[in-house]
XYZ file of C-alpha atoms in Angstrom:
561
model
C 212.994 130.626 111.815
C 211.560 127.454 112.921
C 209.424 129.175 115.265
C 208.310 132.152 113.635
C 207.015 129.496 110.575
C 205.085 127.761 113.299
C 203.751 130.614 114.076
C 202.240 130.933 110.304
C 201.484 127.536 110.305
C 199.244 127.647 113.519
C 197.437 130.865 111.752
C 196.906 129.100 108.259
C 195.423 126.112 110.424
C 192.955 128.449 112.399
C 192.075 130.424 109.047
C 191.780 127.746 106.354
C 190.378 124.538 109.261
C 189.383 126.229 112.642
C 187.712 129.553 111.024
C 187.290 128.372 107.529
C 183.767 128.554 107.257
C 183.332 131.821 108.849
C 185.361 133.800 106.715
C 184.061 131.902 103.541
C 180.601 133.354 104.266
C 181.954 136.483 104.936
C 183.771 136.687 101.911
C 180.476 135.629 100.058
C 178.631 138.292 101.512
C 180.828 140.740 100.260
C 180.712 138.947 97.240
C 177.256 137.286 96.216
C 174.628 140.136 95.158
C 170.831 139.586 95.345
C 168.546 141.636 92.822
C 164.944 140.667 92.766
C 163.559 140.065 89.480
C 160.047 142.034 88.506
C 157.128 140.559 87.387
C 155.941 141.863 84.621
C 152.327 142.894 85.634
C 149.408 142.120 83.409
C 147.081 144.137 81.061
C 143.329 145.295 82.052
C 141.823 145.425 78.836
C 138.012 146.202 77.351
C 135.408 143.349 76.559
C 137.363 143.420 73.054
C 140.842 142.897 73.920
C 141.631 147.138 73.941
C 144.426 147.809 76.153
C 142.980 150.141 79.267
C 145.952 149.657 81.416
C 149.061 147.746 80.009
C 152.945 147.528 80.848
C 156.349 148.535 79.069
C 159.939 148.214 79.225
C 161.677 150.763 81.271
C 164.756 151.601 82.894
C 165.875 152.763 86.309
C 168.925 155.221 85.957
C 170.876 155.531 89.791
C 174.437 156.908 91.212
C 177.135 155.683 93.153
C 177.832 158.944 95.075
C 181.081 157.360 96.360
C 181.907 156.634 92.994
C 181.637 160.164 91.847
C 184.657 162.644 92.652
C 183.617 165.891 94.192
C 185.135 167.761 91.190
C 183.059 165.788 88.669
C 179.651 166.358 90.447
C 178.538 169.078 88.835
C 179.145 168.125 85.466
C 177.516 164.248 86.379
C 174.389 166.555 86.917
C 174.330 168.639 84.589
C 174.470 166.027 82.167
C 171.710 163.218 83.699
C 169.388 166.432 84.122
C 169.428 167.131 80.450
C 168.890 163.599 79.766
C 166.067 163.084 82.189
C 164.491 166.599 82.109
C 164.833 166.763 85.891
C 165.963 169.610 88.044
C 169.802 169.523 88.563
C 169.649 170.660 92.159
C 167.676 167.216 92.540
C 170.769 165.343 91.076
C 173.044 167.005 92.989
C 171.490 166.608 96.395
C 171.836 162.676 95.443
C 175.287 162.932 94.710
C 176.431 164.661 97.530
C 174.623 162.021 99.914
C 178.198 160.338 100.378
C 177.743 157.979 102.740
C 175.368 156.452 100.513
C 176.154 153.561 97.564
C 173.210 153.708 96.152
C 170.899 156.475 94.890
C 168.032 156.446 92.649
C 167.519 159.090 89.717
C 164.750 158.396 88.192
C 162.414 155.116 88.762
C 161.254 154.699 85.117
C 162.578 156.070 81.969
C 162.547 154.827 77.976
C 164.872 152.130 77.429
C 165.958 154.958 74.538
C 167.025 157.745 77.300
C 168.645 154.881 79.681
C 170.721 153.801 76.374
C 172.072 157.594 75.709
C 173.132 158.255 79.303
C 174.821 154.530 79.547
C 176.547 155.222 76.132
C 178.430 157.929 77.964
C 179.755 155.380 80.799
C 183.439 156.553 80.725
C 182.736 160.481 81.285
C 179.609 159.639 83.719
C 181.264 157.245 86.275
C 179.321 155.886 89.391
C 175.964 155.796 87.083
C 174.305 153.140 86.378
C 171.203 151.157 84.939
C 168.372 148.630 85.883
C 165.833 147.087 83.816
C 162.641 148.019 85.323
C 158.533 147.848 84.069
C 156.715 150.848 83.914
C 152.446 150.894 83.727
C 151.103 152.715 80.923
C 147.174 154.239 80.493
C 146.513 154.809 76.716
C 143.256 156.342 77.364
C 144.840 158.911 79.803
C 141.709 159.414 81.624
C 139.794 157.555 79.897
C 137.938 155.234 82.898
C 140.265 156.782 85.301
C 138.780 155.835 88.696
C 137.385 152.622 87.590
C 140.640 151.671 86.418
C 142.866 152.993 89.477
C 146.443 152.588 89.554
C 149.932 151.881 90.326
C 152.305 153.141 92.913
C 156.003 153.379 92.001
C 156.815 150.156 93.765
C 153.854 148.602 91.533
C 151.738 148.220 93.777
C 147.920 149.104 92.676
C 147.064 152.038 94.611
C 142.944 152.637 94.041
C 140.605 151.098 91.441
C 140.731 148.270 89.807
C 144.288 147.821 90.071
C 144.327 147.616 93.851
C 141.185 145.359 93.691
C 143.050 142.333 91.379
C 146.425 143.502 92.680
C 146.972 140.021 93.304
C 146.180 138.416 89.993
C 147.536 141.124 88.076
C 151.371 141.749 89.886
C 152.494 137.851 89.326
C 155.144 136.816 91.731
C 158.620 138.382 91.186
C 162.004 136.301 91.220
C 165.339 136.873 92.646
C 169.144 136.333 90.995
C 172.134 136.202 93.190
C 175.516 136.193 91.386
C 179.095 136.990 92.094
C 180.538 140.167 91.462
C 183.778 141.778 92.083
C 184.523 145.028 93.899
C 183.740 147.154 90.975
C 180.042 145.233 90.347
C 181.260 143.533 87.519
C 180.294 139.559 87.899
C 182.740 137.225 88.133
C 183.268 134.418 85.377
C 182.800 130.799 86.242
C 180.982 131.403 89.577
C 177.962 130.072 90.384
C 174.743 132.338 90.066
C 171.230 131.107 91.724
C 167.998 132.466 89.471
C 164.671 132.056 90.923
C 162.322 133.204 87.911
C 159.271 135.599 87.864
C 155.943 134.452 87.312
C 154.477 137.214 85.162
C 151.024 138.521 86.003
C 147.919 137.717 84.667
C 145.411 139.549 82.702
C 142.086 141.383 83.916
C 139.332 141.752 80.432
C 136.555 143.597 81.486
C 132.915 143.955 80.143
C 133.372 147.542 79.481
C 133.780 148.660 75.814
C 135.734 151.187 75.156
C 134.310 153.368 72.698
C 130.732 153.486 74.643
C 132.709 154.064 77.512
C 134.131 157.164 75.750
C 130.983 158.763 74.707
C 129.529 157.805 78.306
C 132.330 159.870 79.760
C 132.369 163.105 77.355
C 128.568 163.154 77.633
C 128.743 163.426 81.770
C 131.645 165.646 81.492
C 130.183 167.968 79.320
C 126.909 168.555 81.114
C 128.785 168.934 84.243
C 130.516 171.754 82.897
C 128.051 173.075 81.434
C 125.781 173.359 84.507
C 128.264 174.101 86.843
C 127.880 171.128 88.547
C 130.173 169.575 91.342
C 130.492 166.003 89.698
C 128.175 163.507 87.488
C 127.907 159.891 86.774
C 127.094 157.599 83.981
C 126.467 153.784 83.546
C 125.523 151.587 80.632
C 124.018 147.648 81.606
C 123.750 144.985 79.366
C 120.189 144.000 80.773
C 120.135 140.209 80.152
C 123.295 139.904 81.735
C 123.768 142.267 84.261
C 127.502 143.291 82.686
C 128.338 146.683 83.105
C 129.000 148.013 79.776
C 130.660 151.293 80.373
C 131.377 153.526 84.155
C 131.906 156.809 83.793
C 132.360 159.584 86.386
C 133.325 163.869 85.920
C 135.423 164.877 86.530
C 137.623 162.017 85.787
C 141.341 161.094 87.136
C 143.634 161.460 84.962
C 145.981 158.260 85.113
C 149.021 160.102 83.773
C 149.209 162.363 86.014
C 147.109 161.154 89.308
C 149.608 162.434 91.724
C 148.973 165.695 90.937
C 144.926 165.091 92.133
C 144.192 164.879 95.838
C 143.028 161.390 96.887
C 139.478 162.239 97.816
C 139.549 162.418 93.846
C 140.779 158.932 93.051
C 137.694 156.811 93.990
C 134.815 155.457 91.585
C 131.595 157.729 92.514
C 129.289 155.509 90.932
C 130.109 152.852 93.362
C 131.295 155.082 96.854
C 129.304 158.374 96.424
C 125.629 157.978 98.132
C 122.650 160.181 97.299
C 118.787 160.231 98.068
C 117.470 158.845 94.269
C 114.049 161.224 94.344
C 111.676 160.466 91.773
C 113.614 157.367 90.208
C 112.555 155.542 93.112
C 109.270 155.947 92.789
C 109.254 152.425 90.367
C 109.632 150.515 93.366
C 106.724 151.886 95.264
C 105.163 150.968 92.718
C 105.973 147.533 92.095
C 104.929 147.167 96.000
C 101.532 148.323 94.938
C 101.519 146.347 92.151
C 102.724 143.275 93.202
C 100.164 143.974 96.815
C 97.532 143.937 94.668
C 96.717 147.317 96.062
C 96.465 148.906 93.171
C 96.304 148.568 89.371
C 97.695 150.356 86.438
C 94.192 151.739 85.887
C 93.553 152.782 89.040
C 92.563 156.277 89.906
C 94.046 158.889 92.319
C 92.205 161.943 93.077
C 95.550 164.238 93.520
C 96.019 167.192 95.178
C 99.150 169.736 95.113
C 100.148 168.803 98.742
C 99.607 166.061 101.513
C 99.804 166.573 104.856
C 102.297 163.844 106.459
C 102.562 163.973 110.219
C 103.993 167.156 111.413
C 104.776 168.399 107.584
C 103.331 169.363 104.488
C 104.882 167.840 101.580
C 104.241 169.192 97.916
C 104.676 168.128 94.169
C 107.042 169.714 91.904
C 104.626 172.318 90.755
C 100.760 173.947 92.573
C 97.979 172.206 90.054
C 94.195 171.560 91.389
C 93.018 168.931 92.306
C 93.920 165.989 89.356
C 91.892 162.721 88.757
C 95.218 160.624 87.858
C 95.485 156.658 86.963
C 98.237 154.844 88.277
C 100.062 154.982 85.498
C 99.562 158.751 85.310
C 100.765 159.438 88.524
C 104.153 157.338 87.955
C 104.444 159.665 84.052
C 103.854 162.438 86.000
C 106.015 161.630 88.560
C 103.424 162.879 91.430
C 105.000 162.869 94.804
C 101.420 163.377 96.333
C 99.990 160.230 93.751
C 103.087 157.926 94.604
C 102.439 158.823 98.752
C 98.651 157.899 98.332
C 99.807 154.868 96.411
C 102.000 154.112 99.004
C 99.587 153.775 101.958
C 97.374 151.544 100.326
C 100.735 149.200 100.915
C 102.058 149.852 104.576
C 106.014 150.302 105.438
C 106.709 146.551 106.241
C 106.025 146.046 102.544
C 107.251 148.921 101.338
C 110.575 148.379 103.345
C 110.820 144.671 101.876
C 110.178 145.679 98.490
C 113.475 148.057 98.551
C 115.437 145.320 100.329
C 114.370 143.121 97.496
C 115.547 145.911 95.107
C 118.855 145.696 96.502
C 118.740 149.132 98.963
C 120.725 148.732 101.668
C 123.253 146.426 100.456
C 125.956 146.550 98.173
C 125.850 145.427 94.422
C 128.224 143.045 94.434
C 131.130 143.911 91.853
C 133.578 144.197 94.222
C 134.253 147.554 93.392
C 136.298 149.309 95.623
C 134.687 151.293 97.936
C 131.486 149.904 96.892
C 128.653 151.271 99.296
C 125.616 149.599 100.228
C 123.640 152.926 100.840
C 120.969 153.455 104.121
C 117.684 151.545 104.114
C 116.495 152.564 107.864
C 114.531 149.758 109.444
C 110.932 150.885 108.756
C 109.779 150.201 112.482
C 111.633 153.472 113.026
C 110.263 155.448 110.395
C 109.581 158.889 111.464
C 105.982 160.236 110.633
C 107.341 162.388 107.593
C 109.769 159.503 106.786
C 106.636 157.105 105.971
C 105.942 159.564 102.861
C 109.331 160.854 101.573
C 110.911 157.726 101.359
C 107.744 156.704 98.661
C 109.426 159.293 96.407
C 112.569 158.820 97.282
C 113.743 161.435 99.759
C 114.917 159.271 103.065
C 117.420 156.822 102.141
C 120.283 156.603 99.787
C 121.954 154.845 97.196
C 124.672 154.738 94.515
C 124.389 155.115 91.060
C 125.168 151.740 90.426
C 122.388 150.551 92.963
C 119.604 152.936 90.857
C 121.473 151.664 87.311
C 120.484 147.831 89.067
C 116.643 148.548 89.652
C 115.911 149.263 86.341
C 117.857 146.498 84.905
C 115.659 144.831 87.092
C 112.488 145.936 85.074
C 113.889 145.791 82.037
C 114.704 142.184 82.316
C 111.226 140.935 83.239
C 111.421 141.466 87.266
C 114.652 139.686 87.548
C 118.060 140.900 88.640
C 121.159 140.270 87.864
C 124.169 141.331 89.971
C 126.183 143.684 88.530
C 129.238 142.548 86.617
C 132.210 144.526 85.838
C 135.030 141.379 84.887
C 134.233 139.376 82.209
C 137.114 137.054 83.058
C 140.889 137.022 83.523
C 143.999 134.695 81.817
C 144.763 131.780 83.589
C 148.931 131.063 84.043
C 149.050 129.285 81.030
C 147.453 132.137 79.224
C 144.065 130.690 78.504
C 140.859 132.882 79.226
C 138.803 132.317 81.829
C 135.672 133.768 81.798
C 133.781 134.748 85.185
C 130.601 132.943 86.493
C 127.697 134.676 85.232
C 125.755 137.306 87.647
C 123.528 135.651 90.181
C 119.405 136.038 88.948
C 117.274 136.839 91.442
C 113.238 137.144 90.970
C 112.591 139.941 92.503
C 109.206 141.019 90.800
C 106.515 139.336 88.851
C 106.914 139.154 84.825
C 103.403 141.204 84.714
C 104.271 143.766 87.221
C 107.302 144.647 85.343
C 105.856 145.009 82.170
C 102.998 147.059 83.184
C 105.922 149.179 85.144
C 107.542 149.346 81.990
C 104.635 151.079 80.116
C 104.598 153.703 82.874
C 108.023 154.218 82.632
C 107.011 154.606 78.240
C 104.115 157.272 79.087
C 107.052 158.929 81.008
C 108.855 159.894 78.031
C 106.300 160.612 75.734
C 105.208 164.386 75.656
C 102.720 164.395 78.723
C 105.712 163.137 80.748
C 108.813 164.447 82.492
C 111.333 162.701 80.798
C 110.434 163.604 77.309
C 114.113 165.019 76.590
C 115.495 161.700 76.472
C 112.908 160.471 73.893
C 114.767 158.552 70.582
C 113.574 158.833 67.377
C 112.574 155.635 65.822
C 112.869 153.716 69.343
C 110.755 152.762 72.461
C 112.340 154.222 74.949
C 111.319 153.814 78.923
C 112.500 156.032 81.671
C 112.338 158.057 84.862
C 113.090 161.519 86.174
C 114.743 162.647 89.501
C 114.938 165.543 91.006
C 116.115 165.028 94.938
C 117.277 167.759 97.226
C 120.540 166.772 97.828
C 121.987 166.986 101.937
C 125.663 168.728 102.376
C 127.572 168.723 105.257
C 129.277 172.275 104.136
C 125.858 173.866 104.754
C 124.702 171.200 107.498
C 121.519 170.615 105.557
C 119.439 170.584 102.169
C 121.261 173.121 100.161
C 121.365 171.802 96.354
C 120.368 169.085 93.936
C 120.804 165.514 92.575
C 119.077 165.366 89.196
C 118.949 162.003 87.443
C 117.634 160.322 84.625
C 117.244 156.523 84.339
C 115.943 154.286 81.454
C 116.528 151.442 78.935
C 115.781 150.807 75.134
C 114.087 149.739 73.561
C 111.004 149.426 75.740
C 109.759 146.558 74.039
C 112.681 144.462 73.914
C 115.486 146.094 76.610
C 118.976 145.707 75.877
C 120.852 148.419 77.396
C 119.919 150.525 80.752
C 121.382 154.283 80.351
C 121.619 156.133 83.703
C 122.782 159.436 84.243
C 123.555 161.272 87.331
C 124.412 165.041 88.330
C 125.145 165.889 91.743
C 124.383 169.806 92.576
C 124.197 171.668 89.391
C 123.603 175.449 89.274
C 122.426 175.827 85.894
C 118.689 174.270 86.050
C 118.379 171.046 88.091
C 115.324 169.112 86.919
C 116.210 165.412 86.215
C 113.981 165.914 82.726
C 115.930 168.782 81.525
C 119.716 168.302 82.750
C 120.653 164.672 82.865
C 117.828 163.363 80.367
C 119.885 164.984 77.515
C 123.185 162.765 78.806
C 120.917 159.746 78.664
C 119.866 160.157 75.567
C 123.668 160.981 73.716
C 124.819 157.869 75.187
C 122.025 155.573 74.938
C 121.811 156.736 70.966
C 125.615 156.520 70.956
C 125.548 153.161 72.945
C 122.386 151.659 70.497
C 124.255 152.713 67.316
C 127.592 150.985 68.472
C 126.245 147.375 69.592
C 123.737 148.108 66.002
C 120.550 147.451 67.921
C 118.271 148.032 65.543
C 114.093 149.911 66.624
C 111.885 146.619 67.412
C 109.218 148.328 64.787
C 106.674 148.068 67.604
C 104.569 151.370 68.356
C 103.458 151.887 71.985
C 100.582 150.955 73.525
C 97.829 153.775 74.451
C 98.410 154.673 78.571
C 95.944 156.196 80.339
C 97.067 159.035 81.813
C 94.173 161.450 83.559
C 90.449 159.810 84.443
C 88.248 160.390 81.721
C 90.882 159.972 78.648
């Protein structure tokens, strides 16, 4: 007896001295549980507080297959695929996965359903529930790709989501407690919590309701001309702040796994086009601010101009025209802007779109944002010194074509683009962003003397005379652009634009309107005018801008008038 006790006393020594410590943290292993914590991810809202993108409580229904008896699997899945509206094949795959602990059911569910199916514990054993965040999108699709979202780790996926990922996911905690071999946690022990930080909040400068009729505007005419997709914008011109981004079709947020993901990004940012016609206000504020030529100033204009090995033609044969300046930029003569443009040579031509922005990006941050093609004028091809006058020879984004207006509207200075008009600090405070950067770009005169072309444009003896308001100045400029597709390897459809701001006099809001290969007309004056001037209307009437009163000055259009 003696020695068989030693015996049990030389094992307790080894197990509770020699080994102690070993099979204490073995024993906590099996015992201490880590869960991390969520964060509970912040809110993107509109310019007034609107929730865009926002998150609720949710809960995260799972199985213990090992849990479940073979016998009681089918009825286990019957019942959680009533409850969850999922197929029961799904459920039962899970719970035959034996070897498993731990499956999940569904990632996110209404606090509601998670109650019902917990309720009914006893009959459904081996299922269980977590507390879980879900994102919600009121607006459905309402800014869809501008908005982006959220993966089902919570992650941000595209958009703005994936952009202030960061800010917006906070840092999640951790708890580890004790629990006993059936989960449940074991009084008295200790339990380690390492809390989350939520996230914080994104307000942007968008406002919802302009937004809205920005979107169902584009949307609309893209149906209607059986178009491929469109883009709209709406600037705040003193400040640069992008008011409202819409894009058609849009993604809708509710659904976005169901869209492929060469539908989830932002065109008006990532989508590049040649801008036609509504370039034509920077050739001319290179041969205004040369000195080359004046508003007065007139053009003897044929039909067509020969341009190294090509002959390039306006939109329509006319004889010989004695044009002004002016005229030629209402008119929107390709053969007046080229003859315009020689007077002022590529080098400043080139600089002129470089100080226009061309060639770089805007600067929101955007994902995806492009900066376009502005080739290096010393390699201008003979044809290439001509097109790229009117437009036809480098390309931009909507947003870059949105920014040169703004430009004119605002007295020759631009503002970079600005989509965030601040985010919540940890303590919950607002903080808004730095203001846009200004940058002179063109004289005060030359802008204003552009901007009473851009008038004439709208008025009856101009193209963009759709997109006239009644009781407002408005200023603006067609574009119609043969538009290059890699499905036919060439020029095979069209971009047709329409870009302007209101009122004339006194700009507060740039309205820009894109449509990329309609098949139902595609002059800029007679597709996306009519989009430009539903939201701009919609957009003047919601901020209540009221008409300045002014009446337009007298342009010259034709010699001799």
């Amino acid at each position: 007896m003696t020695f068989v006790l030693s015996i049990f006393a030389g094992r307790l020594v080894q197990l509770q001295g020699l080994d102690s410590k070993v099979y204490a943290a073995e024993a906590a292993e099996q015992r201490v549980r880590g869960e991390k914590l969520t964060a509970r991810r912040g809110s993107i809202t509109d310019v007034n507080g609107h929730e865009l993108a926002l998150t609720l409580e949710a809960r995260e229904i799972f199985v213990d297959p090992s849990e479940v008896a073979p016998a009681d699997r089918d009825r286990v899945a019957t019942a959680l695929a009533k409850e969850l509206n999922l197929p029961k094949e799904q459920i039962a795959a899970k719970l035959g996965n034996v070897a498993s602990r731990y499956q999940q059911v569904a990632a996110a569910v209404e606090p509601s359903v998670a109650q019902r199916i917990m309720e009914h514990k006893p009959r459904l054993k081996g299922v269980g529930s977590k507390h879980r965040y879900r994102r919600d999108y009121p607006g459905g699709d309402l800014a869809g790709t501008l908005l982006g979202f959220v993966g089902d780790d919570g992650t941000g996926l595209s958009g703005l989501e994936n952009t202030y990922n960061g800010l917006l996911a906070g840092r999640d905690g951790e708890q580890f407690i004790e629990t006993g071999r059936e989960g449940q946690r074991i009084p008295m022990t200790r339990s380690t919590l390492k809390t989350p930080v939520e996230g914080r909040d994104v307000r942007l400068t968008v406002e919802r309701d302009i937004q809205w009729a920005a979107q169902k505007a584009i949307t609309d005419q893209v149906k209607a001309t059986g178009a491929r997709t469109g883009s709209a914008i709406v600037i705040d011109v003193p400040t640069g702040q992008v008011v409202a981004m819409a894009n058609a079709p849009e993604l809708d947020l509710k659904n976005w796994e169901k869209t492929a993901p060469e539908d989830w990004v932002n065109r008006s940012v990532t989508d590049v086009f040649e801008p036609g016609s509504t370039n034509k206000v920077i050739t001319a504020a290179a041969a205004l601010e040369s000195g080359a030529v004046r508003p007065e100033t007139v053009f003897k204009v044929p039909d067509n101009i020969t341009c190294a090995d090509r002959v390039l033609r306006d939109s329509h044969p006319h004889p010989v025209e004695r044009l002004t300046f002016s005229g030629v930029v209402a008119t929107s003569s390709n053969v007046g802007t080229i003859l315009a443009s020689q007077r002022v040579g590529d080098e400043k031509l080139h600089a002129m779109l470089e100080r226009f922005g061309f060639g770089a990006k805007p600067g929101t941050g955007l994902l995806g944002e492009e900066a376009g093609l502005l080739p290096d004028w010393k390699k201008w091809s003979g044809s290439q010194r001509c097109t790229i006058a009117y437009g036809q020879g480098v390309s931009v984004t909507a947003l870059q074509t949105a920014s040169v207006y703004q430009t004119i509207a605002n007295g020759g200075v631009r503002v970079t683009p600005q989509i965030v008009a601040g985010t919540t600090a940890e303590n919950g405070a607002f903080v808004p962003s730095p203001a846009g950067k200004q940058t002179r770009v063109v004289s005060e005169r030359t802008a204003r003397e552009i901007s009473g072309m851009l008038e004439a444009a709208v008025s009856d003896e101009g193209t963009g005379n759709l997109a006239a308001i009644d009781g407002y100045r408005v200023a603006g400029k067609t574009g119609t652009a043969m538009r290059y597709d890699p499905k036919c390897q060439g020029y095979c459809g069209y971009t047709s634009t329409f870009v302007g701001f209101a009122p004339a006099d006194k700009p507060r809001l740039v309205v820009l309107a894109v449509i990329q290969d309609p098949h139902k007309g595609y002059y800029g004056g007679e597709i996306a005018a009519p989009v430009f001037k539903k939201v701009m209307t919609f957009a003047l009437k919601s901020k209540k801008i009221p008409p300045t009163g002014t009446t337009a000055a007298s342009v010259r259009i034709r010699a001799g008038e």
